[in-house]
GROMACS .gro file of C-alpha atoms in nm:
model
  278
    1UNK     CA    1   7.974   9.618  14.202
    2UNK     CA    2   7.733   9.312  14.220
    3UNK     CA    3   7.708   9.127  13.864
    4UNK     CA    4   7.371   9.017  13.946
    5UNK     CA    5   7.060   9.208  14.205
    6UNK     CA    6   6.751   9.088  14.241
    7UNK     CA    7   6.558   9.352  14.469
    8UNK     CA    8   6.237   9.285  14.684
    9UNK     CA    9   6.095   9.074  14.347
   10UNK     CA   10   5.737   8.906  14.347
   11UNK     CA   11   5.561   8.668  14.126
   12UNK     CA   12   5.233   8.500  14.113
   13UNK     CA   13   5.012   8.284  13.834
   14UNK     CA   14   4.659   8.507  13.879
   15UNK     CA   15   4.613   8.389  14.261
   16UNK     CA   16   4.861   8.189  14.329
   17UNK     CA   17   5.126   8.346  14.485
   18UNK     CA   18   5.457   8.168  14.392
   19UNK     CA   19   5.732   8.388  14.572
   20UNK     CA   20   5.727   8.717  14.708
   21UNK     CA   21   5.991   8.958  14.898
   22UNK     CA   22   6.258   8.792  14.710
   23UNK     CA   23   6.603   8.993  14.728
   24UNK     CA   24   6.966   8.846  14.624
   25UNK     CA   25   7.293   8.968  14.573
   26UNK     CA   26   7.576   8.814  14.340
   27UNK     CA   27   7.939   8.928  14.306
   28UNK     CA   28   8.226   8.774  14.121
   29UNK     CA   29   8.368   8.439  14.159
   30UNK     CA   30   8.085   8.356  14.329
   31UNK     CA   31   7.850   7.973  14.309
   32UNK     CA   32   7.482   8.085  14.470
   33UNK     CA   33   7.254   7.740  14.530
   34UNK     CA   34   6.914   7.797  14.524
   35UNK     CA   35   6.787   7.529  14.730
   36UNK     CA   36   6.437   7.414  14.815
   37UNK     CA   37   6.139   7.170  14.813
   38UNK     CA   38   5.967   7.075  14.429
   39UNK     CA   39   5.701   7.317  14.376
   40UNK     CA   40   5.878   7.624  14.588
   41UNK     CA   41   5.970   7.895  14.304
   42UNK     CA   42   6.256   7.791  14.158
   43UNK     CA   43   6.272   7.751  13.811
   44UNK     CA   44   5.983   8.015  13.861
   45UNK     CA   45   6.269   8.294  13.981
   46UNK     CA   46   6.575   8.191  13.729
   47UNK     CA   47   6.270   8.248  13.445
   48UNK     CA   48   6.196   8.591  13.615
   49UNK     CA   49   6.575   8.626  13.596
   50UNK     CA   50   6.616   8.516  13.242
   51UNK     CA   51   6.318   8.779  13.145
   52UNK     CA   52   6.117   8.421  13.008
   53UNK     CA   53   5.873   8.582  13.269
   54UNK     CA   54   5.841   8.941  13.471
   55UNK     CA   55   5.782   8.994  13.829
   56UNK     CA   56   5.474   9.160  13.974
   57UNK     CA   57   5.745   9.341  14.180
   58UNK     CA   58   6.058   9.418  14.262
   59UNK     CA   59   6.395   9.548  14.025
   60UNK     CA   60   6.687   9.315  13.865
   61UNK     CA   61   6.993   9.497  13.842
   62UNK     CA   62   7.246   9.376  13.605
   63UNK     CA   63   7.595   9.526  13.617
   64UNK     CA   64   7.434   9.828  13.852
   65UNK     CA   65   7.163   9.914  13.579
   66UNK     CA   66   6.819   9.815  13.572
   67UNK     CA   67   6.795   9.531  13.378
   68UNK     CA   68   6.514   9.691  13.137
   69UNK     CA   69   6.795   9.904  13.035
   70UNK     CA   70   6.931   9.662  12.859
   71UNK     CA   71   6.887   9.538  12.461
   72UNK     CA   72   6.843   9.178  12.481
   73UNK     CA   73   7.200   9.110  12.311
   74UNK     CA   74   7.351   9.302  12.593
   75UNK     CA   75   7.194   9.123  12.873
   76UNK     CA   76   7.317   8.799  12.653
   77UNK     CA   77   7.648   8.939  12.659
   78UNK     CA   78   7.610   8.949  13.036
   79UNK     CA   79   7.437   8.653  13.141
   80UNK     CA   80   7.445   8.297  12.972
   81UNK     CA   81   7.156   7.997  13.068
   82UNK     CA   82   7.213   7.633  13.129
   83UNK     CA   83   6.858   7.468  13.096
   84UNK     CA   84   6.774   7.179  13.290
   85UNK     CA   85   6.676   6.965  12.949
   86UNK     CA   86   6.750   7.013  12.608
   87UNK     CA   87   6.536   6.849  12.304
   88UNK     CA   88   6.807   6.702  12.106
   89UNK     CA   89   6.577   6.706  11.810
   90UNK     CA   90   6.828   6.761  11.515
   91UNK     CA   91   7.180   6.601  11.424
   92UNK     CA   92   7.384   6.912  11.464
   93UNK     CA   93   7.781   6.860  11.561
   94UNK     CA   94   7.880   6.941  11.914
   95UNK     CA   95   8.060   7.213  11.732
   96UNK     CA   96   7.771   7.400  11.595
   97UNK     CA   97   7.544   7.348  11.918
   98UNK     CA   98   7.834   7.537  12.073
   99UNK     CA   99   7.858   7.804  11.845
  100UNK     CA  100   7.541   7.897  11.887
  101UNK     CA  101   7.632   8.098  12.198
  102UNK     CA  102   7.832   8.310  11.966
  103UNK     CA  103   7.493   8.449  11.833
  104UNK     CA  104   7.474   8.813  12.041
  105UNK     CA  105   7.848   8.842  11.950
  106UNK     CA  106   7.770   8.812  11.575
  107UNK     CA  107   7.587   9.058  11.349
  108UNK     CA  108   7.155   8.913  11.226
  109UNK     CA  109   7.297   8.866  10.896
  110UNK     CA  110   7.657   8.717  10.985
  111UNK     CA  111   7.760   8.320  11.034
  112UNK     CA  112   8.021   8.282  11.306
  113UNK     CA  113   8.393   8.332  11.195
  114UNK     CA  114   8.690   8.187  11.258
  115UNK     CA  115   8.721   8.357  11.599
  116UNK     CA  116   8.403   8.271  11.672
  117UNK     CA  117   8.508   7.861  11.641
  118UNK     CA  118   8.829   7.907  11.842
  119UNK     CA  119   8.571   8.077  12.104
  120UNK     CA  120   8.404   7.766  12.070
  121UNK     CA  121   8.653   7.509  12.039
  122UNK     CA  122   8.775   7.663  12.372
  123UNK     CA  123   8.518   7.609  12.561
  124UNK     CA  124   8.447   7.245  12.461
  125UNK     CA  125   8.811   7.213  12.545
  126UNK     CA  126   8.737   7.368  12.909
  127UNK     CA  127   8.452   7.116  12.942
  128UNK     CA  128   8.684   6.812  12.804
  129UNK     CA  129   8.484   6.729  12.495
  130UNK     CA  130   8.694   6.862  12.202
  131UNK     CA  131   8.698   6.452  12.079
  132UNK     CA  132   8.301   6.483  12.027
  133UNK     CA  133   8.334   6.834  11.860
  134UNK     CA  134   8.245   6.636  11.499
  135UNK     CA  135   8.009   6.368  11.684
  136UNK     CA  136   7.596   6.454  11.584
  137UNK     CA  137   7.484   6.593  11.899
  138UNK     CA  138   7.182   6.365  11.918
  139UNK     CA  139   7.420   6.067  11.949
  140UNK     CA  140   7.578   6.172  12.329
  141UNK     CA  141   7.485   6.075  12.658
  142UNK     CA  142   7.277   6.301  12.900
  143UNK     CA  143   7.606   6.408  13.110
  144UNK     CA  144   7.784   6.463  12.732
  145UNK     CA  145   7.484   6.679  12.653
  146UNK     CA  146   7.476   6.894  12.970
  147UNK     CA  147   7.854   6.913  12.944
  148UNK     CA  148   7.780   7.089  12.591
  149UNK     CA  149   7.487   7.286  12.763
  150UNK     CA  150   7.765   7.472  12.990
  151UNK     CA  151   8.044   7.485  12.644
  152UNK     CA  152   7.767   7.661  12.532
  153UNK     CA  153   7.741   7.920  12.762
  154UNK     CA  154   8.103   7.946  12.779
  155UNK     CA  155   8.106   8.058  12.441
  156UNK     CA  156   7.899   8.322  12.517
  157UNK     CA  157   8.206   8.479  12.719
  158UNK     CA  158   7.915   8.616  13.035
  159UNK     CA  159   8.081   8.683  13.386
  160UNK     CA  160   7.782   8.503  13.503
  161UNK     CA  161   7.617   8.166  13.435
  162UNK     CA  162   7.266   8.049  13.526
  163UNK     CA  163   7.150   7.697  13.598
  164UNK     CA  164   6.864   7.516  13.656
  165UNK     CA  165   6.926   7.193  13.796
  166UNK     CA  166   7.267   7.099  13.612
  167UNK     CA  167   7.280   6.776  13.734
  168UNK     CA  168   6.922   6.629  13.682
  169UNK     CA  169   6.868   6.306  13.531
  170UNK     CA  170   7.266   6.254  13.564
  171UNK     CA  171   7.397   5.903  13.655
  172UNK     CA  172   7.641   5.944  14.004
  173UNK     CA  173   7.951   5.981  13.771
  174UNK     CA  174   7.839   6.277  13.517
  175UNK     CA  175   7.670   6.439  13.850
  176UNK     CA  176   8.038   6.492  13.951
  177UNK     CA  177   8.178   6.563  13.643
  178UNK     CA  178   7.923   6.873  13.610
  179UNK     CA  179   7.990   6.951  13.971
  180UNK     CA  180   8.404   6.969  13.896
  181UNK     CA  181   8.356   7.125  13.577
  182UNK     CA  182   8.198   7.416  13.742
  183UNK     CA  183   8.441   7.452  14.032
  184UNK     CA  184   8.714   7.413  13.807
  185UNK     CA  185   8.597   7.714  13.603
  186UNK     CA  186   8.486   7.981  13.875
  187UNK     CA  187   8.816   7.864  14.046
  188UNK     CA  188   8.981   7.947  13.694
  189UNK     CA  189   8.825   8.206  13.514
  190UNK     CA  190   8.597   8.469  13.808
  191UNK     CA  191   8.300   8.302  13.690
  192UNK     CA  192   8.004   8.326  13.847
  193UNK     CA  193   7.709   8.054  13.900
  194UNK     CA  194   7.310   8.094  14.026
  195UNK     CA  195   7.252   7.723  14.058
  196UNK     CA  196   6.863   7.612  14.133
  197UNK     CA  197   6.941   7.288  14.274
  198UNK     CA  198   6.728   6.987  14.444
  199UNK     CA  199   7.063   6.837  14.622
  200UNK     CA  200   7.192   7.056  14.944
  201UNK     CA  201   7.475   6.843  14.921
  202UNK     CA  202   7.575   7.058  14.583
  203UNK     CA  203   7.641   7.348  14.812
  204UNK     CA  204   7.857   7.183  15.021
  205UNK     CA  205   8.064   7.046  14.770
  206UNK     CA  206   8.145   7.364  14.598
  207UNK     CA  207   8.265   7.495  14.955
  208UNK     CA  208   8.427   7.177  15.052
  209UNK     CA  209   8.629   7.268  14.736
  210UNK     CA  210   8.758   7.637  14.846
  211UNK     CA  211   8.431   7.792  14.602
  212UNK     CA  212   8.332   8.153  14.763
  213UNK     CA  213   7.918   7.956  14.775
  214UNK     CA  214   7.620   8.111  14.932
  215UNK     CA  215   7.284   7.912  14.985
  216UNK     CA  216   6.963   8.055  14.938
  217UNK     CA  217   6.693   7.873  15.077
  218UNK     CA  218   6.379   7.892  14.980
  219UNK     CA  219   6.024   7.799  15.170
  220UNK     CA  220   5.674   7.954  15.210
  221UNK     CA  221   5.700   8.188  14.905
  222UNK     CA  222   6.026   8.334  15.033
  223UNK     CA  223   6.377   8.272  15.122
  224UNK     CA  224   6.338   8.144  15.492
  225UNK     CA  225   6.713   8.181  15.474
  226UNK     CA  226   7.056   8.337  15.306
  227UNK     CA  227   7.410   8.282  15.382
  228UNK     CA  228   7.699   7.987  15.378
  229UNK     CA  229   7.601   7.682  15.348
  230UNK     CA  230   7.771   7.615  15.732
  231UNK     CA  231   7.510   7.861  15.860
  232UNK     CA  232   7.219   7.766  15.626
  233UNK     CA  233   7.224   7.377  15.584
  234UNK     CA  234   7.165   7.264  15.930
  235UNK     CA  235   6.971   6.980  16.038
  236UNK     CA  236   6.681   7.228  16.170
  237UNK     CA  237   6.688   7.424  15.878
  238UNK     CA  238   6.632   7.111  15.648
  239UNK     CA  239   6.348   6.975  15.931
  240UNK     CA  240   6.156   7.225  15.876
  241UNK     CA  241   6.206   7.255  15.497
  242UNK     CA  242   6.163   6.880  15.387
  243UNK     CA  243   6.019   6.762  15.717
  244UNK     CA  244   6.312   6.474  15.705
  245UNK     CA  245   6.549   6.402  15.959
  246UNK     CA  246   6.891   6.447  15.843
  247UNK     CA  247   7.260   6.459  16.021
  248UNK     CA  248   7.510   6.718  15.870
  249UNK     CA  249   7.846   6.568  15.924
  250UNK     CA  250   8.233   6.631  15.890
  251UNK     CA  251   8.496   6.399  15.741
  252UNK     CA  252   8.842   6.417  15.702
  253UNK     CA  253   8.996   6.270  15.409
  254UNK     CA  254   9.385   6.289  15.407
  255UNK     CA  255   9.412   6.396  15.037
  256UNK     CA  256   9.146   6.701  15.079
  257UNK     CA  257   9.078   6.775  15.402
  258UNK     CA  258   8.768   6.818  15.588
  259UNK     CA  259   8.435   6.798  15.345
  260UNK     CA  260   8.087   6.850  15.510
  261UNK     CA  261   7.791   6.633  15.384
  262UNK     CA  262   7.424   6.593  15.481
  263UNK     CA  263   7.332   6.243  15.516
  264UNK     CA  264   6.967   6.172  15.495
  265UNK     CA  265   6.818   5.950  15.761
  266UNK     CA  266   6.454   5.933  15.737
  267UNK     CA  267   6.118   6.151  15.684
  268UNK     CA  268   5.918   6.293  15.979
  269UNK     CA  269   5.573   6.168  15.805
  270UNK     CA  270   5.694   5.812  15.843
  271UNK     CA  271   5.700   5.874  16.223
  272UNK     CA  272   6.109   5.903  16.248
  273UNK     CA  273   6.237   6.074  16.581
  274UNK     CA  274   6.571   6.036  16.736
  275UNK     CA  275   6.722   5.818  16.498
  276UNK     CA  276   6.422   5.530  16.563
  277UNK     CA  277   6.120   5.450  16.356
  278UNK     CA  278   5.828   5.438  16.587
   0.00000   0.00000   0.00000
């Protein structure tokens, strides 16, 4: 059974069509990139997803039931949310931020119990920030914060995790530590990831690591194209997306083993063809 469908969905702002004949399957253990130009319908789908906004078509099937089947503590039970941002607008401890994905497990009148905290401790522990666990959230980095983001929806105990760009505004180092924390856990625990993501190189990563990762890329209101990132990220596929040139190439590094990257050469508006600015 999938975890997650999303079945021949559509969505548009009045006239403006943002996305239509949208369909995508996810199963266990499984990282899904949704990849794509600024402006394309990402955040726009994980919102449809999230039910922060509802298609003008199409089903979402969660668990094999329609999603509107669902009370919203079940579907919280089901699914967890990593925002891009998050205000850090009051001095709350890691702790309690983390605890806060306890909330559909715990009654509208109860305060999280002891169980509750190990649940939480736990997954700042999977994240590696149970030192910061008594630290004001408002005093950590951006990469501690969106390391919290994803304790937080560990807590929550959901066989499936969404994400909308993880890794933006990280410096090169927390970008990597976001990127192993989430291998580390699908690799560990089943879990599942929809990842909207600006960087094609994410994909490859997570399958350069052994991660079961499918790309969905997405262009013209659709998804132009669905599969692994070996069959999806290729330098015509990413021409005709970004209008760039770009070279997808292998590398074998003795401790790993071969890892696949796209390596950016130059735009096709500044005139670049065949590896020469003209």
């Amino acid at each position: 059974m999938h975890l997650l469908e999303v079945i021949d969905a559509s969505f548009s702002y009045k006239s403006a069509k943002i996305f239509e004949h949208i369909s995508i399957s996810i199963g266990p253990g499984e990282v899904h990139c949704i990849i794509g130009p600024n402006g394309c319908g990402k955040t726009t789908l994980l919102d449809c997803i999230l039910g922060i906004l509802k298609f003008n078509a199409g089903e979402i099937k969660l668990m094999g039931r329609n999603i509107n089947q669902y009370r919203i503590w079940e579907i919280a039970n089901q699914m967890a949310y990593v925002p891009q941002s998050h205000a850090k607008t009051f001095p709350y401890t890691v702790l309690d931020i983390v605890l806060m994905g306890r909330a559909s497990h715990t009654g509208m009148f109860s305060s999280p119990d002891m169980e509750d905290r190990a649940i939480a401790e736990d997954a700042l522990a999977m994240v590696g920030l149970s030192r910061y666990k008594d630290r004001p959230y408002t005093q950590l980095s951006g990469g501690e914060g969106q390391l919290v983001m994803i304790a937080r929806a560990l807590a929550q105990q959901t066989p499936l995790i969404i994400m909308d760009e993880p890794t933006a505004h990280l410096d090169f180092k927390h970008e990597l530590i976001v990127l192993e924390t989430i291998v580390r856990l699908v690799r560990d625990t089943g879990l599942s990831v929809v990842m909207a993501t600006h960087f094609p190189n994410h994909a490859f990563y997570f399958a350069n690591h052994g991660i079961n990762t499918f790309v969905a890329l997405m262009s013209n209101h659709s998804f132009m194209a669905k599969g692994h990132p070996d069959n999806i990220l290729t330098e015509e596929n990413l021409q005709s997306v970004y209008n760039i040139y770009a070279k997808v190439v292998t590398q074998h590094i003795d401790e790993i083993g071969e890892l696949k990257q796209i390596i950016p050469v130059g735009t096709l508006a500044n005139n670049f063809q065949g590896g020469q600015t003209v």
